[in-house]
Amino acid sequence: MAELTPLLAWTFTEECPIPADVGELLVAGEQPIAAYMRDSAVFTDKRLIVRDAQGLRGKKVEIYSLPYANINMWSSENAAGFLDFSAELEL
């Protein structure tokens, strides 16, 4: 059986305030729920918006919109504690 590998991978280190520029990406009636840092991931009530800044200065930016209806598989792994501080979410 072939191993499933993610097409894209991001690391989000901690929750942060909702970025101000996310408002222009939201559709009518959509509400942001939580945001996470490294690049930026915003969970809304309709989708996941990922802002992927690239390069040293972060001037090149890719934005991904992942509607929850199009996510057909996910897994999560909680942080273990002592030396394992990161939790993971794979879509």
XYZ file of N, CA and C in Angstrom:
273
model
N 0.847 -1.174 0.000
C 0.000 0.000 0.000
C 0.891 1.236 0.000
N 0.585 2.203 -0.832
C 1.384 3.416 -0.933
C 1.198 4.289 0.302
N 2.280 4.903 0.735
C 2.223 5.793 1.889
C 1.636 7.133 1.459
N 0.741 7.668 2.282
C 0.163 8.974 1.988
C 1.113 10.048 2.494
N 1.474 10.990 1.650
C 2.341 12.087 2.066
C 1.606 13.397 1.841
N 1.776 14.340 2.776
C 1.092 15.615 2.604
C 1.686 16.403 1.438
N 0.832 17.098 0.690
C 1.309 17.934 -0.400
C 1.958 19.200 0.131
N 1.447 19.721 1.204
C 1.972 20.929 1.814
C 2.098 20.702 3.301
N 3.103 21.327 3.906
C 3.289 21.175 5.346
C 3.610 22.528 5.952
N 2.990 22.830 7.071
C 3.249 24.070 7.776
C 3.451 23.762 9.242
N 4.178 24.622 9.936
C 4.383 24.493 11.371
C 3.847 25.745 12.041
N 2.960 25.569 12.994
C 2.376 26.694 13.709
C 2.734 26.525 15.177
N 3.423 27.515 15.731
C 4.018 27.333 17.036
C 3.154 27.767 18.215
N 2.382 28.839 18.072
C 1.568 29.285 19.190
C 0.388 30.112 18.706
N -0.655 30.130 19.529
C -1.828 30.920 19.164
C -1.486 32.398 19.272
N -2.066 33.203 18.391
C -1.806 34.643 18.368
C -3.110 35.366 18.071
N -3.116 36.695 18.203
C -4.315 37.450 17.835
C -4.605 37.309 16.336
N -5.855 37.437 15.948
C -6.251 37.358 14.537
C -5.579 38.528 13.802
N -4.793 38.264 12.746
C -4.153 39.359 12.000
C -5.195 40.285 11.377
N -4.900 41.578 11.360
C -5.844 42.580 10.849
C -6.119 42.398 9.365
N -5.111 41.950 8.593
C -5.299 41.842 7.141
C -6.135 40.643 6.720
N -6.535 39.802 7.668
C -7.369 38.639 7.339
C -8.786 39.083 6.994
N -9.212 40.200 7.532
C -10.568 40.684 7.293
C -10.908 40.823 5.822
N -9.939 41.208 5.000
C -10.205 41.372 3.570
C -10.328 40.037 2.847
N -9.956 38.935 3.485
C -10.063 37.606 2.878
C -11.364 36.894 3.232
N -12.073 37.398 4.220
C -13.284 36.733 4.691
C -14.472 37.031 3.785
N -15.327 36.034 3.616
C -16.567 36.226 2.859
C -17.653 36.731 3.809
N -18.742 37.204 3.273
C -19.840 37.741 4.077
C -20.316 36.707 5.097
N -20.368 37.107 6.344
C -20.849 36.232 7.406
C -19.800 35.300 7.997
N -18.593 35.266 7.441
C -17.542 34.380 7.952
C -16.880 35.013 9.166
N -16.651 34.224 10.201
C -16.054 34.717 11.440
C -14.741 34.005 11.732
N -13.649 34.745 12.007
C -12.406 34.091 12.417
C -12.560 33.554 13.838
N -11.955 32.380 14.098
C -12.082 31.755 15.409
C -10.758 31.769 16.156
N -9.678 31.352 15.494
C -8.361 31.306 16.135
C -7.284 31.454 15.073
N -6.120 31.978 15.498
C -4.979 32.132 14.592
C -3.732 31.564 15.265
N -2.833 31.042 14.454
C -1.597 30.463 14.960
C -0.419 31.027 14.201
N 0.704 31.194 14.912
C 1.887 31.807 14.326
C 2.810 30.812 13.676
N 3.677 31.256 13.042
C 4.885 30.951 12.288
C 4.702 31.728 11.025
N 3.951 31.232 10.133
C 3.567 32.085 9.018
C 2.248 32.730 9.448
N 1.174 32.047 9.368
C -0.109 32.472 9.906
C -1.172 31.510 9.414
N -1.937 30.985 10.322
C -3.070 30.127 9.977
C -4.267 30.618 10.765
N -5.345 30.880 10.063
C -6.556 31.367 10.706
C -7.666 30.344 10.467
N -8.203 29.819 11.555
C -9.352 28.929 11.477
C -10.594 29.807 11.570
N -11.476 29.693 10.571
C -12.740 30.429 10.602
C -13.859 29.413 10.794
N -15.088 29.882 10.770
C -16.211 28.957 10.889
C -16.501 28.236 9.576
N -15.791 28.580 8.475
C -16.032 27.954 7.175
C -14.806 27.273 6.563
N -13.583 27.726 6.942
C -12.380 27.222 6.278
C -11.131 27.536 7.087
N -10.018 27.021 6.594
C -8.699 27.318 7.135
C -7.989 28.194 6.114
N -7.479 29.350 6.541
C -6.727 30.253 5.676
C -5.282 30.232 6.146
N -4.368 29.855 5.252
C -2.950 29.795 5.597
C -2.214 30.858 4.796
N -1.479 31.697 5.481
C -0.652 32.734 4.862
C 0.790 32.276 5.005
N 1.415 31.925 3.902
C 2.760 31.351 3.896
C 3.743 32.380 3.345
N 4.444 33.100 4.245
C 5.442 34.092 3.840
C 6.753 33.369 3.559
N 7.396 33.711 2.452
C 8.619 33.023 2.052
C 9.777 34.006 1.954
N 10.977 33.484 2.053
C 12.164 34.315 1.951
C 12.535 34.940 3.285
N 13.679 35.607 3.320
C 14.168 36.209 4.555
C 13.297 37.368 5.026
N 12.826 38.166 4.108
C 12.025 39.335 4.470
C 10.529 39.067 4.443
N 10.121 37.926 3.922
C 8.705 37.571 3.894
C 7.881 38.388 2.925
N 8.520 38.932 1.885
C 7.779 39.755 0.919
C 6.958 38.905 -0.050
N 7.423 37.699 -0.354
C 6.652 36.801 -1.208
C 5.691 36.025 -0.311
N 4.404 36.163 -0.593
C 3.386 35.558 0.270
C 2.442 34.716 -0.581
N 2.225 33.477 -0.140
C 1.206 32.618 -0.755
C 0.077 32.462 0.251
N -1.153 32.501 -0.232
C -2.305 32.323 0.642
C -3.090 31.116 0.159
N -3.358 30.212 1.086
C -4.119 28.997 0.787
C -5.454 29.073 1.505
N -6.512 28.710 0.825
C -7.843 28.652 1.402
C -8.312 27.206 1.327
N -8.526 26.594 2.479
C -8.929 25.193 2.542
C -10.320 25.088 3.161
N -11.374 25.021 2.344
C -12.730 24.858 2.892
C -12.835 23.525 3.653
N -13.469 23.556 4.801
C -13.599 22.339 5.602
C -14.297 21.224 4.831
N -15.207 21.572 3.944
C -15.927 20.560 3.162
C -14.995 19.774 2.241
N -13.841 20.343 1.896
C -12.905 19.676 0.998
C -11.821 18.897 1.721
N -11.812 18.938 3.034
C -10.844 18.159 3.814
C -11.468 16.797 4.062
N -10.887 15.754 3.484
C -11.491 14.431 3.609
C -10.731 13.512 4.560
N -9.611 13.965 5.095
C -8.876 13.147 6.049
C -8.039 14.064 6.932
N -7.989 13.780 8.235
C -7.155 14.561 9.123
C -6.680 13.681 10.266
N -5.583 14.092 10.876
C -5.099 13.427 12.084
C -4.475 14.484 12.977
N -4.497 14.235 14.273
C -3.889 15.165 15.216
C -3.034 14.386 16.209
N -1.999 15.050 16.675
C -1.104 14.455 17.670
C -0.842 15.520 18.722
N -1.147 15.216 19.973
C -0.943 16.169 21.059
C 0.505 16.161 21.518
N 0.930 17.257 22.128
C 2.269 17.334 22.704
C 2.353 16.360 23.875
N 3.498 15.708 24.019
C 3.673 14.704 25.061
C 4.103 15.304 26.393
N 4.681 16.481 26.364
C 5.066 17.091 27.623
C 6.549 17.376 27.714
N 7.263 16.611 28.522
C 8.641 16.893 28.937
C 9.532 17.464 27.829
N 9.842 16.718 26.793
C 10.693 17.217 25.713
C 9.949 17.408 24.397
N 8.706 17.021 24.357
C 7.901 17.141 23.144
C 6.879 18.253 23.350
N 7.182 19.457 22.816
C 6.329 20.612 23.046
C 5.350 20.916 21.917
N 5.486 20.237 20.802
C 4.669 20.582 19.642
C 3.523 19.609 19.449
N 2.396 20.154 19.026
C 1.255 19.348 18.615
C 1.177 19.438 17.102
N 0.612 18.429 16.461
C 0.562 18.403 15.008
C -0.862 18.172 14.527
N -1.176 18.785 13.401
C -2.443 18.578 12.718
C -2.117 18.360 11.265
N -2.512 17.219 10.730
C -2.278 16.910 9.322
C -3.607 16.818 8.609
N -3.681 17.453 7.427
C -4.901 17.444 6.639
C -4.649 16.707 5.361
